[in-house]
Amino acid sequence: MSQLNSETHPEIRDSIRALCADFPGEYWRAKDRGKEYPTEFVNALTEAGFLAVLIPEEYGGSGLGISESAAILEEIQKSGCNGGACHAQMYTMGTVLRHGSDEQKAQYLPKIASGDLRLQAFGVTEPTSGTDTSRIRTTAKRDGDDYVINGQKVWTSRAEHSDLMLLLARTAPRDAGPKPHDGMSVFLVDMQIAKGQGLTIKPLPAMMNHAATEVFFDDLRIPAASLIGIEGKGFRYILDGMNAERILIAAESIGDSRWFIKKATDYANERRVFDRPIGQNQGVQFPIARNYAETEAAALMVEKAITLFDAGEPCGAEANMAKMLASEASWASANTCLQTFGGFGFAEEYDIERKFRETRLYQVAPISTNLILSYIAEHVLKLPRSY
Ligand SMILES: Cc1cc2nc3c(=O)[nH]c(=O)nc-3n(C[C@H](O)[C@H](O)[C@H](O)COP(=O)(O)OP(=O)(O)OC[C@H]3O[C@@H](n4cnc5c(N)ncnc54)[C@H](O)[C@@H]3O)c2cc1C
């Protein structure tokens, strides 16, 4: 099968495929059943340096771009593994890299690059604010040399498997500044110190094995030095990292989609019903062919967003479109794959039902499709803001 996007970084892709071969379907099924974190897989990626590709060489990373990171994540998903367990270790540090002080960068980035510290918890979403981040209620109040944090986050992925959390909290009320998004600040919270001192993490069992949690802050004291950048400017810092996140999630979705298409195609060729391969029926082959066309089109948008991002050009529209199109393509491919397998698609042993659940997430997180459409309508088409 020709794969336009697969031409990028063939050596990286070969290494990822070799690494993923040690983590077959049985491994992921067992983790999924037990809702366990895939520690061995994450350790293998860490030791091979794949989670540190975006960290500059001076801090111990490989200093590569989004293009290489996207190839890694796409290939992980295409191999049937789940990069959602650790993808945030790649890009969450971007906020520290771009907006942290020299001391913060020197203190944290080398340890994040080596994997001694995991920074893969990102606390933005709250139960009451929804997508309207300006209404978060978690507060950070300055008290001497500390900030005191109170509030709650929900859906904080991997908090139990991260040493550090990038936290967005209000340091000034919503109506205090000229814009609703003013007055929010970003903190790097050392969760190992904070646990039991005002920080409580509770698992939030979900449809897929994503190590989701709720995080509670009850008079948690953190050093004032945990503040990243300037107080009150945190939302802008978070926004800066969102294009990278969207492009990488899009690359994962392309990987998922290609996994489903290959699975469906192989099965359609092998499975014989009415004395012929089911793939001989147009009712079976057309949906797979459509998924292929849609996936290749989405992959081109991902490539466009990557090219702009790595050139330092604005890419908000392309990153959003890439994420929307790729997640929709992967979901359509998942649905076709399940249908192609008939009853066997529902059996755990084929991994389809697991990947089906996993890939569905990306139409909701890290941003839902409607909000992407609103972004395109407002910022690209210049239609009135709808909310
Ligand atoms: C497994 C999982 C892991 C996650 N990990 C993290 C994480 O690590 N860190 C983190 O901070 N968050 C995380 N999230 C949260 C995720 O980013 C949010 O769920 C997502 O952004 C949607 O926000 P919400 O759930 O509050 O939905 P809501 O904002 O309540 O929206 C509900 C529905 O209404 C629609 N809607 C809302 N407003 C509008 C509008 N104006 N126009 C049209 N439609 C609208 C939305 O599109 C959505 O379909 C995770 C979520 C899940 C499920």
Short mmCIF file of C-alpha atoms and ligand atoms in Angstrom, two decimals:
data_model
loop_
_atom_site.label_atom_id
_atom_site.label_comp_id
_atom_site.label_asym_id
_atom_site.label_seq_id
_atom_site.Cartn_x
_atom_site.Cartn_y
_atom_site.Cartn_z
CA MET A 1 0.00 0.00 0.00
CA SER A 2 1.48 3.39 -0.94
CA GLN A 3 1.78 5.66 2.07
CA LEU A 4 2.68 9.22 1.20
CA ASN A 5 3.53 10.23 4.72
CA SER A 6 5.59 7.13 5.46
CA GLU A 7 8.42 8.47 3.36
CA THR A 8 9.42 10.91 6.11
CA HIS A 9 12.18 9.81 8.50
CA PRO A 10 12.43 6.15 7.45
CA GLU A 11 15.20 5.36 9.98
CA ILE A 12 13.12 6.66 12.87
CA ARG A 13 10.13 4.71 11.63
CA ASP A 14 12.18 1.50 11.34
CA SER A 15 13.43 1.90 14.91
CA ILE A 16 9.93 2.53 16.23
CA ARG A 17 8.58 -0.51 14.42
CA ALA A 18 11.37 -2.65 15.91
CA LEU A 19 10.67 -1.31 19.41
CA CYS A 20 6.91 -1.79 19.06
CA ALA A 21 7.37 -5.39 17.94
CA ASP A 22 8.24 -6.17 21.58
CA PHE A 23 4.81 -4.88 22.65
CA PRO A 24 2.25 -6.94 20.74
CA GLY A 25 -1.53 -7.01 21.09
CA GLU A 26 -1.43 -9.36 24.12
CA TYR A 27 0.59 -6.77 26.05
CA TRP A 28 -1.92 -3.97 25.35
CA ARG A 29 -4.95 -6.19 25.96
CA ALA A 30 -3.63 -7.13 29.40
CA LYS A 31 -2.96 -3.48 30.27
CA ASP A 32 -6.39 -2.48 29.00
CA ARG A 33 -8.16 -5.21 30.98
CA GLY A 34 -6.31 -4.34 34.18
CA LYS A 35 -6.42 -0.56 33.58
CA GLU A 36 -2.67 -0.65 34.09
CA TYR A 37 -0.11 1.87 32.92
CA PRO A 38 2.18 0.50 30.15
CA THR A 39 5.33 1.24 32.15
CA GLU A 40 7.57 -1.16 30.20
CA PHE A 41 6.60 0.42 26.87
CA VAL A 42 7.08 3.96 28.18
CA ASN A 43 10.46 2.99 29.67
CA ALA A 44 11.57 1.48 26.37
CA LEU A 45 10.65 4.67 24.47
CA THR A 46 12.37 6.79 27.13
CA GLU A 47 15.57 4.75 27.09
CA ALA A 48 15.72 4.94 23.30
CA GLY A 49 15.45 8.74 23.57
CA PHE A 50 12.22 9.01 21.57
CA LEU A 51 10.37 11.08 24.17
CA ALA A 52 13.16 13.69 24.26
CA VAL A 53 13.29 14.51 20.56
CA LEU A 54 11.89 18.04 20.98
CA ILE A 55 14.27 18.99 23.79
CA PRO A 56 17.31 20.94 22.52
CA GLU A 57 20.66 19.16 22.57
CA GLU A 58 22.08 21.58 25.15
CA TYR A 59 19.53 20.15 27.63
CA GLY A 60 20.19 16.53 26.72
CA GLY A 61 17.51 15.99 24.08
CA SER A 62 17.91 15.41 20.34
CA GLY A 63 16.85 18.91 19.23
CA LEU A 64 14.65 17.61 16.44
CA GLY A 65 11.35 19.01 15.18
CA ILE A 66 7.64 18.29 15.15
CA SER A 67 8.20 16.38 11.92
CA GLU A 68 10.30 13.70 13.67
CA SER A 69 7.96 13.64 16.69
CA ALA A 70 4.96 13.17 14.42
CA ALA A 71 6.69 10.29 12.60
CA ILE A 72 7.37 8.61 15.96
CA LEU A 73 3.79 8.90 17.20
CA GLU A 74 2.21 7.96 13.89
CA GLU A 75 4.38 4.86 13.68
CA ILE A 76 3.57 3.85 17.29
CA GLN A 77 -0.15 3.96 16.52
CA LYS A 78 0.31 2.23 13.17
CA SER A 79 2.07 -0.60 15.00
CA GLY A 80 -1.01 -1.14 17.21
CA CYS A 81 0.56 0.43 20.31
CA ASN A 82 -0.76 3.45 22.22
CA GLY A 83 1.34 6.62 22.39
CA GLY A 84 -1.41 8.26 24.45
CA ALA A 85 0.32 6.75 27.47
CA CYS A 86 3.25 9.13 27.11
CA HIS A 87 2.89 11.53 24.17
CA ALA A 88 2.64 14.48 26.56
CA GLN A 89 6.18 13.80 27.83
CA MET A 90 7.30 14.97 24.39
CA TYR A 91 5.53 18.31 24.22
CA THR A 92 4.37 19.50 27.67
CA MET A 93 7.91 20.66 28.40
CA GLY A 94 7.53 23.16 25.52
CA THR A 95 5.96 25.68 27.90
CA VAL A 96 9.01 25.47 30.19
CA LEU A 97 11.38 25.64 27.20
CA ARG A 98 9.71 28.70 25.68
CA HIS A 99 8.68 30.61 28.78
CA GLY A 100 10.66 29.23 31.73
CA SER A 101 13.61 31.02 33.29
CA ASP A 102 17.19 29.88 32.59
CA GLU A 103 17.25 28.34 36.09
CA GLN A 104 14.02 26.42 35.49
CA LYS A 105 15.26 25.13 32.15
CA ALA A 106 18.61 24.06 33.61
CA GLN A 107 16.91 22.43 36.60
CA TYR A 108 14.21 20.47 34.78
CA LEU A 109 14.89 19.92 31.07
CA PRO A 110 17.93 17.61 31.37
CA LYS A 111 16.05 15.38 33.82
CA ILE A 112 12.95 15.38 31.61
CA ALA A 113 15.19 14.49 28.63
CA SER A 114 16.75 11.56 30.50
CA GLY A 115 13.39 10.40 31.82
CA ASP A 116 14.45 10.86 35.46
CA LEU A 117 11.55 13.28 35.69
CA ARG A 118 8.27 12.81 33.94
CA LEU A 119 6.39 15.95 32.96
CA GLN A 120 3.31 14.51 31.34
CA ALA A 121 0.42 15.86 33.44
CA PHE A 122 -1.31 18.96 32.16
CA GLY A 123 -3.98 20.43 34.44
CA VAL A 124 -6.34 22.70 32.52
CA THR A 125 -9.82 21.15 32.36
CA GLU A 126 -12.12 21.58 35.36
CA PRO A 127 -15.52 20.05 36.10
CA THR A 128 -17.47 23.32 35.93
CA SER A 129 -15.66 25.38 33.30
CA GLY A 130 -15.82 23.01 30.31
CA THR A 131 -14.14 24.26 27.17
CA ASP A 132 -14.45 27.86 28.41
CA THR A 133 -11.02 27.92 30.06
CA SER A 134 -11.48 31.53 31.17
CA ARG A 135 -13.92 30.23 33.82
CA ILE A 136 -11.53 27.92 35.63
CA ARG A 137 -11.92 28.22 39.39
CA THR A 138 -8.63 26.82 40.64
CA THR A 139 -6.81 29.70 42.30
CA ALA A 140 -3.18 30.37 43.20
CA LYS A 141 -2.78 33.07 45.86
CA ARG A 142 0.61 34.57 46.58
CA ASP A 143 1.57 34.25 50.25
CA GLY A 144 5.16 35.31 51.01
CA ASP A 145 7.55 33.02 49.15
CA ASP A 146 4.76 30.61 48.25
CA TYR A 147 1.61 30.31 46.20
CA VAL A 148 -1.34 28.57 47.85
CA ILE A 149 -3.40 26.48 45.43
CA ASN A 150 -7.06 25.58 45.88
CA GLY A 151 -9.43 23.96 43.41
CA GLN A 152 -9.94 20.89 41.27
CA LYS A 153 -8.93 19.59 37.87
CA VAL A 154 -10.65 16.78 35.99
CA TRP A 155 -9.46 14.46 33.23
CA THR A 156 -5.85 15.11 34.08
CA SER A 157 -4.21 12.28 32.16
CA ARG A 158 -1.22 10.40 33.61
CA ALA A 159 -1.09 12.40 36.89
CA GLU A 160 -0.27 9.19 38.76
CA HIS A 161 2.60 8.53 36.35
CA SER A 162 4.15 11.96 36.28
CA ASP A 163 6.53 13.71 38.67
CA LEU A 164 5.59 17.18 37.53
CA MET A 165 2.36 18.84 36.50
CA LEU A 166 1.92 21.91 34.37
CA LEU A 167 -0.97 23.65 36.10
CA LEU A 168 -3.16 26.53 34.93
CA ALA A 169 -4.68 28.49 37.81
CA ARG A 170 -6.25 31.88 38.37
CA THR A 171 -4.02 34.46 40.05
CA ALA A 172 -6.55 37.24 39.44
CA PRO A 173 -10.35 37.17 39.00
CA ARG A 174 -11.82 36.82 35.51
CA ASP A 175 -13.21 40.35 35.50
CA ALA A 176 -10.03 42.00 36.85
CA GLY A 177 -8.23 42.37 33.51
CA PRO A 178 -9.24 43.74 30.12
CA LYS A 179 -9.77 40.20 28.71
CA PRO A 180 -11.38 37.13 30.35
CA HIS A 181 -8.24 35.06 29.67
CA ASP A 182 -6.02 37.51 31.56
CA GLY A 183 -5.16 36.70 35.16
CA MET A 184 -4.35 33.02 34.65
CA SER A 185 -0.88 31.73 35.43
CA VAL A 186 1.09 28.57 34.73
CA PHE A 187 2.94 26.65 37.44
CA LEU A 188 5.26 23.69 37.37
CA VAL A 189 4.09 21.65 40.36
CA ASP A 190 6.37 19.02 41.86
CA MET A 191 3.73 16.39 42.54
CA GLN A 192 6.09 14.07 44.40
CA ILE A 193 6.49 16.74 47.09
CA ALA A 194 2.89 17.93 46.90
CA LYS A 195 1.17 14.55 47.32
CA GLY A 196 -0.34 14.36 50.78
CA GLN A 197 0.50 18.02 51.43
CA GLY A 198 -2.68 19.36 49.84
CA LEU A 199 -2.59 17.46 46.54
CA THR A 200 -4.82 14.41 46.07
CA ILE A 201 -5.04 12.37 42.87
CA LYS A 202 -7.98 10.05 42.22
CA PRO A 203 -8.18 7.69 39.23
CA LEU A 204 -11.10 8.39 36.87
CA PRO A 205 -11.90 5.10 35.13
CA ALA A 206 -12.87 5.77 31.53
CA MET A 207 -13.83 4.08 28.26
CA MET A 208 -10.21 3.53 27.35
CA ASN A 209 -7.06 2.90 29.36
CA HIS A 210 -5.76 6.48 29.47
CA ALA A 211 -4.67 6.83 33.11
CA ALA A 212 -7.19 9.66 33.59
CA THR A 213 -7.55 11.26 37.02
CA GLU A 214 -9.20 13.94 39.08
CA VAL A 215 -6.80 16.17 40.97
CA PHE A 216 -7.75 18.07 44.11
CA PHE A 217 -5.83 21.03 45.58
CA ASP A 218 -6.54 21.89 49.19
CA ASP A 219 -4.32 24.71 50.46
CA LEU A 220 -1.36 23.25 48.59
CA ARG A 221 1.72 25.42 49.13
CA ILE A 222 4.20 25.56 46.28
CA PRO A 223 7.30 27.76 46.07
CA ALA A 224 6.83 31.05 44.20
CA ALA A 225 9.68 29.85 41.96
CA SER A 226 7.22 27.35 40.45
CA LEU A 227 5.62 30.15 38.42
CA ILE A 228 6.49 29.93 34.72
CA GLY A 229 6.99 33.29 33.03
CA ILE A 230 5.00 36.32 34.10
CA GLU A 231 2.05 36.08 36.48
CA GLY A 232 -1.26 36.54 34.68
CA LYS A 233 0.04 35.62 31.21
CA GLY A 234 -0.37 31.87 31.57
CA PHE A 235 -3.14 31.35 29.07
CA ARG A 236 -0.96 32.67 26.25
CA TYR A 237 1.83 30.29 27.25
CA ILE A 238 -0.59 27.36 27.18
CA LEU A 239 -1.96 28.43 23.79
CA ASP A 240 1.58 28.43 22.39
CA GLY A 241 1.86 24.72 23.04
CA MET A 242 -1.51 23.80 21.61
CA ASN A 243 -0.52 23.75 17.95
CA ALA A 244 2.21 21.21 18.69
CA GLU A 245 -0.23 19.08 20.65
CA ARG A 246 -2.86 19.20 17.88
CA ILE A 247 -0.37 18.27 15.17
CA LEU A 248 0.97 15.34 17.18
CA ILE A 249 -2.50 14.03 18.06
CA ALA A 250 -3.35 14.35 14.35
CA ALA A 251 -0.27 12.25 13.51
CA GLU A 252 -1.41 9.63 16.01
CA SER A 253 -4.84 9.57 14.41
CA ILE A 254 -3.26 9.03 10.99
CA GLY A 255 -1.32 6.12 12.48
CA ASP A 256 -4.51 4.65 13.95
CA SER A 257 -6.33 5.08 10.67
CA ARG A 258 -3.59 3.27 8.75
CA TRP A 259 -3.63 0.45 11.30
CA PHE A 260 -7.41 0.01 10.84
CA ILE A 261 -7.17 0.18 7.05
CA LYS A 262 -4.44 -2.47 6.92
CA LYS A 263 -6.33 -4.73 9.32
CA ALA A 264 -9.56 -4.36 7.32
CA THR A 265 -7.83 -4.87 3.95
CA ASP A 266 -5.97 -8.00 5.06
CA TYR A 267 -9.11 -9.50 6.54
CA ALA A 268 -11.23 -8.59 3.49
CA ASN A 269 -8.73 -10.47 1.33
CA GLU A 270 -8.56 -13.54 3.59
CA ARG A 271 -12.08 -14.06 4.85
CA ARG A 272 -14.18 -16.19 2.51
CA VAL A 273 -17.97 -16.11 2.69
CA PHE A 274 -20.24 -17.39 -0.12
CA ASP A 275 -17.13 -19.01 -1.55
CA ARG A 276 -15.28 -15.77 -2.28
CA PRO A 277 -13.28 -13.19 -0.35
CA ILE A 278 -15.57 -10.68 1.34
CA GLY A 279 -13.34 -7.93 -0.11
CA GLN A 280 -14.62 -8.85 -3.58
CA ASN A 281 -17.94 -7.24 -2.62
CA GLN A 282 -18.06 -3.54 -3.39
CA GLY A 283 -20.11 -3.07 -0.22
CA VAL A 284 -17.02 -4.20 1.70
CA GLN A 285 -14.22 -2.67 -0.41
CA PHE A 286 -15.69 0.79 -1.08
CA PRO A 287 -15.80 1.92 2.56
CA ILE A 288 -12.14 0.84 2.98
CA ALA A 289 -11.16 2.65 -0.22
CA ARG A 290 -12.97 5.77 1.00
CA ASN A 291 -11.17 5.57 4.36
CA TYR A 292 -7.88 5.31 2.50
CA ALA A 293 -8.60 8.41 0.39
CA GLU A 294 -9.76 10.39 3.44
CA THR A 295 -6.73 9.34 5.48
CA GLU A 296 -4.27 10.32 2.74
CA ALA A 297 -6.01 13.71 2.40
CA ALA A 298 -5.86 14.28 6.15
CA ALA A 299 -2.19 13.23 6.17
CA LEU A 300 -1.43 15.96 3.63
CA MET A 301 -2.98 18.52 5.97
CA VAL A 302 -0.89 17.12 8.83
CA GLU A 303 2.22 17.49 6.65
CA LYS A 304 1.27 21.08 5.81
CA ALA A 305 0.83 21.94 9.48
CA ILE A 306 4.16 20.26 10.33
CA THR A 307 6.00 22.19 7.61
CA LEU A 308 4.61 25.51 8.83
CA PHE A 309 5.26 24.69 12.49
CA ASP A 310 8.86 23.64 11.94
CA ALA A 311 9.46 26.77 9.85
CA GLY A 312 8.20 28.90 12.74
CA GLU A 313 5.21 30.13 10.67
CA PRO A 314 1.70 30.65 12.06
CA CYS A 315 -0.19 27.35 11.76
CA GLY A 316 -3.25 27.61 14.02
CA ALA A 317 -5.74 26.92 11.24
CA GLU A 318 -3.70 24.07 9.74
CA ALA A 319 -3.00 22.44 13.13
CA ASN A 320 -6.70 22.55 13.99
CA MET A 321 -7.81 21.28 10.57
CA ALA A 322 -5.21 18.51 10.68
CA LYS A 323 -6.43 17.35 14.07
CA MET A 324 -10.10 17.44 13.02
CA LEU A 325 -9.63 15.71 9.66
CA ALA A 326 -7.24 13.07 10.98
CA SER A 327 -9.40 12.20 13.99
CA GLU A 328 -12.48 11.94 11.77
CA ALA A 329 -10.58 9.77 9.28
CA SER A 330 -9.38 7.43 12.03
CA TRP A 331 -12.86 7.11 13.51
CA ALA A 332 -14.36 6.33 10.08
CA SER A 333 -11.63 3.74 9.47
CA ALA A 334 -12.27 2.23 12.90
CA ASN A 335 -15.94 1.87 12.13
CA THR A 336 -15.27 0.28 8.74
CA CYS A 337 -12.74 -2.10 10.25
CA LEU A 338 -15.21 -3.26 12.88
CA GLN A 339 -17.88 -3.77 10.21
CA THR A 340 -15.46 -5.64 7.93
CA PHE A 341 -14.62 -8.10 10.69
CA GLY A 342 -18.30 -8.75 11.42
CA GLY A 343 -18.73 -10.52 14.76
CA PHE A 344 -14.99 -11.14 15.18
CA GLY A 345 -14.42 -7.36 15.34
CA PHE A 346 -15.99 -7.43 18.80
CA ALA A 347 -13.63 -10.11 20.11
CA GLU A 348 -10.82 -8.67 22.23
CA GLU A 349 -8.18 -10.83 20.56
CA TYR A 350 -8.23 -8.81 17.32
CA ASP A 351 -7.48 -5.50 19.14
CA ILE A 352 -10.04 -3.70 16.98
CA GLU A 353 -12.51 -2.98 19.77
CA ARG A 354 -9.65 -1.63 21.92
CA LYS A 355 -8.24 0.64 19.22
CA PHE A 356 -11.85 1.63 18.32
CA ARG A 357 -12.31 2.95 21.86
CA GLU A 358 -8.89 4.56 21.96
CA THR A 359 -9.18 6.47 18.69
CA ARG A 360 -12.63 7.83 19.49
CA LEU A 361 -11.12 10.08 22.16
CA TYR A 362 -9.44 12.36 19.65
CA GLN A 363 -12.65 13.97 18.47
CA VAL A 364 -13.18 15.26 22.00
CA ALA A 365 -9.71 15.76 23.49
CA PRO A 366 -7.60 17.79 23.60
CA ILE A 367 -10.24 19.94 21.88
CA SER A 368 -13.61 18.90 20.53
CA THR A 369 -14.53 19.06 16.85
CA ASN A 370 -17.16 21.77 17.35
CA LEU A 371 -14.59 24.10 18.84
CA ILE A 372 -12.29 23.53 15.86
CA LEU A 373 -15.17 24.36 13.51
CA SER A 374 -15.83 27.51 15.56
CA TYR A 375 -12.15 28.44 15.23
CA ILE A 376 -12.20 28.02 11.43
CA ALA A 377 -15.48 29.93 11.14
CA GLU A 378 -14.26 32.84 13.23
CA HIS A 379 -10.55 33.11 12.49
CA VAL A 380 -10.32 31.85 8.90
CA LEU A 381 -13.71 32.66 7.41
CA LYS A 382 -14.23 35.80 9.54
CA LEU A 383 -17.78 34.78 10.49
CA PRO A 384 -19.21 36.18 13.73
CA ARG A 385 -17.94 34.51 16.90
CA SER A 386 -20.65 32.06 17.94
CA TYR A 387 -20.02 31.91 21.67
C1 LIG B 1 -9.62 10.60 28.36
C2 LIG B 1 -9.48 12.09 28.46
C3 LIG B 1 -8.25 12.63 28.74
C4 LIG B 1 -8.10 14.01 28.90
N1 LIG B 1 -6.88 14.53 29.28
C5 LIG B 1 -6.81 15.83 29.66
C6 LIG B 1 -5.63 16.35 30.26
O1 LIG B 1 -4.62 15.64 30.40
N2 LIG B 1 -5.61 17.64 30.69
C7 LIG B 1 -6.70 18.46 30.56
O2 LIG B 1 -6.64 19.62 30.97
N3 LIG B 1 -7.86 18.00 29.97
C8 LIG B 1 -7.93 16.71 29.54
N4 LIG B 1 -9.09 16.22 28.98
C9 LIG B 1 -10.25 17.11 28.86
C10 LIG B 1 -10.59 17.45 27.42
O3 LIG B 1 -9.63 18.36 26.90
C11 LIG B 1 -12.02 18.01 27.42
O4 LIG B 1 -12.90 16.95 27.76
C12 LIG B 1 -12.39 18.59 26.09
O5 LIG B 1 -11.64 19.74 25.81
C13 LIG B 1 -13.88 18.97 26.05
O6 LIG B 1 -14.20 19.76 27.18
P1 LIG B 1 -15.41 19.34 28.15
O7 LIG B 1 -15.32 17.88 28.43
O8 LIG B 1 -15.40 20.27 29.29
O9 LIG B 1 -16.68 19.55 27.27
P2 LIG B 1 -17.67 20.79 27.30
O10 LIG B 1 -16.93 22.06 27.11
O11 LIG B 1 -18.56 20.65 28.46
O12 LIG B 1 -18.49 20.53 25.95
C14 LIG B 1 -19.44 19.46 25.83
C15 LIG B 1 -19.88 19.39 24.38
O13 LIG B 1 -20.46 20.63 23.99
C16 LIG B 1 -19.80 21.15 22.85
N5 LIG B 1 -19.70 22.61 22.96
C17 LIG B 1 -19.35 23.35 24.06
N6 LIG B 1 -19.34 24.66 23.77
C18 LIG B 1 -19.70 24.76 22.46
C19 LIG B 1 -19.86 25.86 21.56
N7 LIG B 1 -19.65 27.12 21.94
N8 LIG B 1 -20.22 25.60 20.30
C20 LIG B 1 -20.43 24.33 19.88
N9 LIG B 1 -20.30 23.25 20.68
C21 LIG B 1 -19.93 23.47 21.95
C22 LIG B 1 -18.43 20.52 22.84
O14 LIG B 1 -17.91 20.46 21.53
C23 LIG B 1 -18.70 19.14 23.43
O15 LIG B 1 -19.10 18.26 22.40
C24 LIG B 1 -9.23 14.86 28.73
C25 LIG B 1 -10.49 14.30 28.39
C26 LIG B 1 -10.62 12.93 28.28
C27 LIG B 1 -11.98 12.37 27.97
#
